Short mmCIF file of C-alpha atoms in Angstrom, two decimals:
data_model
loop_
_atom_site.label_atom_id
_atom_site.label_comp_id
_atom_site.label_asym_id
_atom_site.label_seq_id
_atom_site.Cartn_x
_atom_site.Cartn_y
_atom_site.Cartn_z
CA UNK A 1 29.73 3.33 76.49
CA UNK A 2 29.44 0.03 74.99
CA UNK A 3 29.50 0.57 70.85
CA UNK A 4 27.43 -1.18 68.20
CA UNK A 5 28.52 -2.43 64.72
CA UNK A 6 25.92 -2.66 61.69
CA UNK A 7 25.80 -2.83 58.17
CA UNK A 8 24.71 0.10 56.70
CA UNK A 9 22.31 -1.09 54.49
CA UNK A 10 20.40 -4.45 53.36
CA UNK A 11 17.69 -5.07 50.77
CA UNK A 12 15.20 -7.64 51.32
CA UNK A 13 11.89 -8.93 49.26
CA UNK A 14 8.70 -8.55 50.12
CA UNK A 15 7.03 -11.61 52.33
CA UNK A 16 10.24 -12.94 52.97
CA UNK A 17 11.89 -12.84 56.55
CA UNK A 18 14.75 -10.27 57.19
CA UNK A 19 17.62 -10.98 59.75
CA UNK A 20 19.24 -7.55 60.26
CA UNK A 21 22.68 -8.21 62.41
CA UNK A 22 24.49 -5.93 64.68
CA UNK A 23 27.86 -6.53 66.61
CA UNK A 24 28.45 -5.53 69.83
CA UNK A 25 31.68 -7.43 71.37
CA UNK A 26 32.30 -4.82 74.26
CA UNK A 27 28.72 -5.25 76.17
CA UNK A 28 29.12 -5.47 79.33
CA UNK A 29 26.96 -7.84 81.59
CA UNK A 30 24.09 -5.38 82.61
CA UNK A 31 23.99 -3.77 78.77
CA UNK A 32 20.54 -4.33 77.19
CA UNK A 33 20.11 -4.58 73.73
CA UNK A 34 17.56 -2.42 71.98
CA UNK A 35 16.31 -1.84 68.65
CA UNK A 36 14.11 1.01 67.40
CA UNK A 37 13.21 1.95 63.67
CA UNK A 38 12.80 5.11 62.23
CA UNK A 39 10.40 5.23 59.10
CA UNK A 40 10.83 8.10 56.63
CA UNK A 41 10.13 11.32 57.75
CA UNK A 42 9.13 10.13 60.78
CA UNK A 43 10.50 9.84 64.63
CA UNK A 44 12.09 6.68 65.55
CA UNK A 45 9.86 3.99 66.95
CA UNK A 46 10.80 1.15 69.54
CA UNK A 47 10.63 -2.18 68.26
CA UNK A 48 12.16 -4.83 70.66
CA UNK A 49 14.80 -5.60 73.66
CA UNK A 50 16.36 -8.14 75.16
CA UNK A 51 18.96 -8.81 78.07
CA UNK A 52 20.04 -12.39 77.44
CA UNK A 53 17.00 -14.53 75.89
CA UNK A 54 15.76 -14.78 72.86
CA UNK A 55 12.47 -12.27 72.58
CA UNK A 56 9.49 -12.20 70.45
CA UNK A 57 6.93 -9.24 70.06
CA UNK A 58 4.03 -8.71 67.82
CA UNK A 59 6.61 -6.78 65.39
CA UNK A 60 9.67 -9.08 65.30
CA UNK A 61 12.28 -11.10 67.13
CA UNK A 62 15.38 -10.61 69.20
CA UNK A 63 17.88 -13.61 68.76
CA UNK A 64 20.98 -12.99 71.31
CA UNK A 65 24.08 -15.15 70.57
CA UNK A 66 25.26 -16.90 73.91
CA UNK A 67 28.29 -14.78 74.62
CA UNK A 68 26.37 -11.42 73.92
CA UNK A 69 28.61 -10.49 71.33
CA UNK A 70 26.22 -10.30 69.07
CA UNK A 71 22.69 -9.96 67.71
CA UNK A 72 19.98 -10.53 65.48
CA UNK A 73 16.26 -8.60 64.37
CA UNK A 74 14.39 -11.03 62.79
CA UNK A 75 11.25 -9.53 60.73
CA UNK A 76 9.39 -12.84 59.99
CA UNK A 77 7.53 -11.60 56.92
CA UNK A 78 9.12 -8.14 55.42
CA UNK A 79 6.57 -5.61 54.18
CA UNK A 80 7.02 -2.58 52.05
CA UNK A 81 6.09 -0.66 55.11
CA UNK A 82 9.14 -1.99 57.00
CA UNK A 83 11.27 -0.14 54.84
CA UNK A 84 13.27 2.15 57.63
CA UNK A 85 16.55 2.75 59.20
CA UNK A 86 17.12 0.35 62.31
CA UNK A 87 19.37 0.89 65.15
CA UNK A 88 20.67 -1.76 67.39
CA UNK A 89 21.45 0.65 70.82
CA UNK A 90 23.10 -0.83 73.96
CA UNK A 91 21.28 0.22 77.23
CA UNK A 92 22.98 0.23 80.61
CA UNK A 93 20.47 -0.44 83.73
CA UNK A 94 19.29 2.18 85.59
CA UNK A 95 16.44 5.10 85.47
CA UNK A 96 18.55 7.73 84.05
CA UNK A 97 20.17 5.30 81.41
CA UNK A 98 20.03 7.12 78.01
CA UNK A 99 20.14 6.21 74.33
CA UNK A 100 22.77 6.46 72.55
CA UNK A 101 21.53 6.32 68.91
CA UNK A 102 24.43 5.32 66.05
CA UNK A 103 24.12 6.03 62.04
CA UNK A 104 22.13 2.56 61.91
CA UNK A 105 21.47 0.02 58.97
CA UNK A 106 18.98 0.89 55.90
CA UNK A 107 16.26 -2.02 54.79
CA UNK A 108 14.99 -1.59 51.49
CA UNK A 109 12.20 -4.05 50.57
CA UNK A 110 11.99 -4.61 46.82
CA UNK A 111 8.01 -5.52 45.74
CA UNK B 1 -3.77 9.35 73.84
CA UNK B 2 -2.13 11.86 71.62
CA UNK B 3 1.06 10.25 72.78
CA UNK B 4 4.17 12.86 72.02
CA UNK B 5 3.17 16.21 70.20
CA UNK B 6 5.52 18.52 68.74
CA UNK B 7 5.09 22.48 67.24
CA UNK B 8 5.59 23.70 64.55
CA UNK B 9 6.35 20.89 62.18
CA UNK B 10 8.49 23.11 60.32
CA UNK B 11 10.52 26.61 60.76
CA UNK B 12 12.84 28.78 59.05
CA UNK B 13 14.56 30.75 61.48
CA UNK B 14 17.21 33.96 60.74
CA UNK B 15 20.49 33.74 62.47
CA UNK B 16 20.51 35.61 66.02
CA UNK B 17 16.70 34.91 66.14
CA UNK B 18 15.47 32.69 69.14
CA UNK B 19 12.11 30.68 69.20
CA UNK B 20 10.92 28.02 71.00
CA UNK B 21 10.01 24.26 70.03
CA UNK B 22 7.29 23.19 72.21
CA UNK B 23 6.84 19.62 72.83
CA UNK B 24 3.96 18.00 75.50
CA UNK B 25 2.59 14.16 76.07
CA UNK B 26 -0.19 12.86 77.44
CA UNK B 27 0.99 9.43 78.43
CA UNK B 28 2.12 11.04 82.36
CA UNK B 29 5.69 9.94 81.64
CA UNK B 30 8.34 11.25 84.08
CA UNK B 31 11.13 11.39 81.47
CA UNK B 32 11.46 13.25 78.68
CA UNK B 33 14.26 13.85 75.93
CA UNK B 34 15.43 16.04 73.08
CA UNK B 35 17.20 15.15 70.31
CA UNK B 36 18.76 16.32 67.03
CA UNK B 37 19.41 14.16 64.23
CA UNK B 38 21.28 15.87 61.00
CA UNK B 39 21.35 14.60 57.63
CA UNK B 40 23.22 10.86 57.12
CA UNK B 41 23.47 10.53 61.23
CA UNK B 42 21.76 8.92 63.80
CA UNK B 43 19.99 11.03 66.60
CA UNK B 44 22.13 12.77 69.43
CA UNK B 45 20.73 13.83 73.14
CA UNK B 46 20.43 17.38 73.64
CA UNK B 47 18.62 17.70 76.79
CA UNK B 48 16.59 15.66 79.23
CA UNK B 49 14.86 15.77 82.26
CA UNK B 50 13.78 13.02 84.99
CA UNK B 51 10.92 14.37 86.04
CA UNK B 52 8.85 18.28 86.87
CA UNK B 53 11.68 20.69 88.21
CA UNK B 54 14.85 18.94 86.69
CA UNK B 55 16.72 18.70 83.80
CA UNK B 56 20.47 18.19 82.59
CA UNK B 57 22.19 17.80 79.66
CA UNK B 58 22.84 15.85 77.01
CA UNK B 59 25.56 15.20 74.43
CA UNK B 60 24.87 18.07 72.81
CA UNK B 61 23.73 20.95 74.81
CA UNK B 62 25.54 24.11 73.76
CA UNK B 63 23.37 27.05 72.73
CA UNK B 64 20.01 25.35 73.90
CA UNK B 65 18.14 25.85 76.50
CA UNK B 66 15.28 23.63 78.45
CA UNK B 67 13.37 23.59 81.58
CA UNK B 68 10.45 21.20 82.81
CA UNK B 69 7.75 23.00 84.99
CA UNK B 70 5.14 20.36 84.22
CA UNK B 71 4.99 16.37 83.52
CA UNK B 72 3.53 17.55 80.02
CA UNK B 73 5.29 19.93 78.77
CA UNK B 74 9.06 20.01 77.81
CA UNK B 75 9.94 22.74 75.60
CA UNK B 76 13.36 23.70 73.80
CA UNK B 77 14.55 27.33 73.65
CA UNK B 78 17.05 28.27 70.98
CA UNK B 79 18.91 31.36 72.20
CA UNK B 80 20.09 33.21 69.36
CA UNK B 81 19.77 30.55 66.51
CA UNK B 82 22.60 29.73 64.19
CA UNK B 83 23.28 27.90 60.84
CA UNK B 84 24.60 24.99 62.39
CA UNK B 85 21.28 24.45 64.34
CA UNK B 86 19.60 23.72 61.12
CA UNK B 87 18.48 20.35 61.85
CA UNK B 88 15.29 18.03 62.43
CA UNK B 89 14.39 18.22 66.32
CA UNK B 90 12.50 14.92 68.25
CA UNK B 91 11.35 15.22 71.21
CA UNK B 92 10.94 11.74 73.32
CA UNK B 93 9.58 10.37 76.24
CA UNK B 94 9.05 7.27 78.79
CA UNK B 95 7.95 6.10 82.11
CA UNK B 96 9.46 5.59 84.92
CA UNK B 97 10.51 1.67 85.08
CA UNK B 98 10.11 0.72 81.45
CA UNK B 99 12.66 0.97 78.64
CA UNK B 100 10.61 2.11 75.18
CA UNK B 101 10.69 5.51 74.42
CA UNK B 102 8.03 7.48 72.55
CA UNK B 103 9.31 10.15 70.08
CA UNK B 104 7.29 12.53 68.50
CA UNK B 105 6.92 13.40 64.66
CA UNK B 106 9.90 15.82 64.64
CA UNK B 107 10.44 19.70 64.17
CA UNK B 108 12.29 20.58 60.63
CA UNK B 109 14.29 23.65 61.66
CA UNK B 110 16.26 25.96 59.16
CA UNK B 111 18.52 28.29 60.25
CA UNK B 112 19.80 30.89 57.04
#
């Protein structure tokens, strides 16, 4: 399986936007790219994904660099409840197509 | 909707004891997970199943046990519980055709 590559943590202020980045140079063509965030104490939660276009959602944005090799969460205006782990996750097509979750990267939001 | 349930929220477990984690949605979703994440590390597949009447396993499926007799309901049976199983459990699941997944609130297991 294709393997992702993110900081492990980032600190951000409140009301200002937060790009988290995650690499992930081995994708292959059919690969989507997810992200889910896991609040404390609580079970992850699905936030965005993307194949090749740039997405946007009611909780953030997915920029995709043009080669794939890369990728960006953009949370337009952090909050102190965004404060969670994220995980960028590489998908392969198909019903049976799991997650493969890695140790993700740590936002802090400082009030 | 409920969404994805889990029970008990917590349990301390002796070694060589077995118990069950129950976990059930609402949402009529034909896939459903299980998943263990330990302390400092992201979550790893235990079991899953595709649908009523089938299940295989995951990356992690030694000393668990799981079967799937109805959409709802996907419980996981420990065996004969050990220290290393100490762990918070999350169940998960989707439909058929879409990517998010749904996870549930977690199980906080202790095995002493």
């Amino acid at each position: 399986d294709a393997k992702t590559t993110q900081p492990n943590s980032m600190e951000s202020n409140e009301e200002e936007p937060v790009h988290l980045p995650c690499n992930h140079s081995t994708i292959s063509g059919t690969d989507y790219i997810h992200w889910y965030r896991q609040l404390p104490s609580q079970g992850p939660e699905y936030v965005i994904h993307g194949l090749t276009s740039n997405v946007n959602n009611r909780m953030a944005s997915l920029a995709i660099a043009e080669d794939r090799k890369s990728s960006t969460l953009i949370l337009h205006r952090a909050t102190l409840r965004d404060a969670a782990v994220y995980y960028c996750i590489l998908r392969s097509p198909g019903a049976n197509s799991k997650l493969t979750f890695g140790k993700g990267i740590t936002l802090s939001v400082r009030p | 909707n409920a969404g994805v349930t889990q029970t008990p929220k917590f349990q301390v477990l002796k070694t060589g004891q077995s118990m069950t984690l129950q976990c059930a949605q609402d949402m009529n979703h034909e896939y459903m997970s299980w998943y263990r994440q330990d302390p400092g590390m992201g979550l790893r597949l235990i079991h899953y199943s595709v649908g009523a009447g089938i299940t295989d396993q995951g990356e992690v499926p030694n000393g668990y046990n799981v079967s799937r007799s109805t959409t709802e309901d996907f419980p996981l049976r420990l065996l004969s519980a050990a220290p290393s199983q100490t762990s918070v459990y999350f169940c998960a699941s989707r439909a058929g055709g879409r990517y998010e997944q749904y996870f549930g609130p977690g199980t906080r297991l202790t095995v002493t």
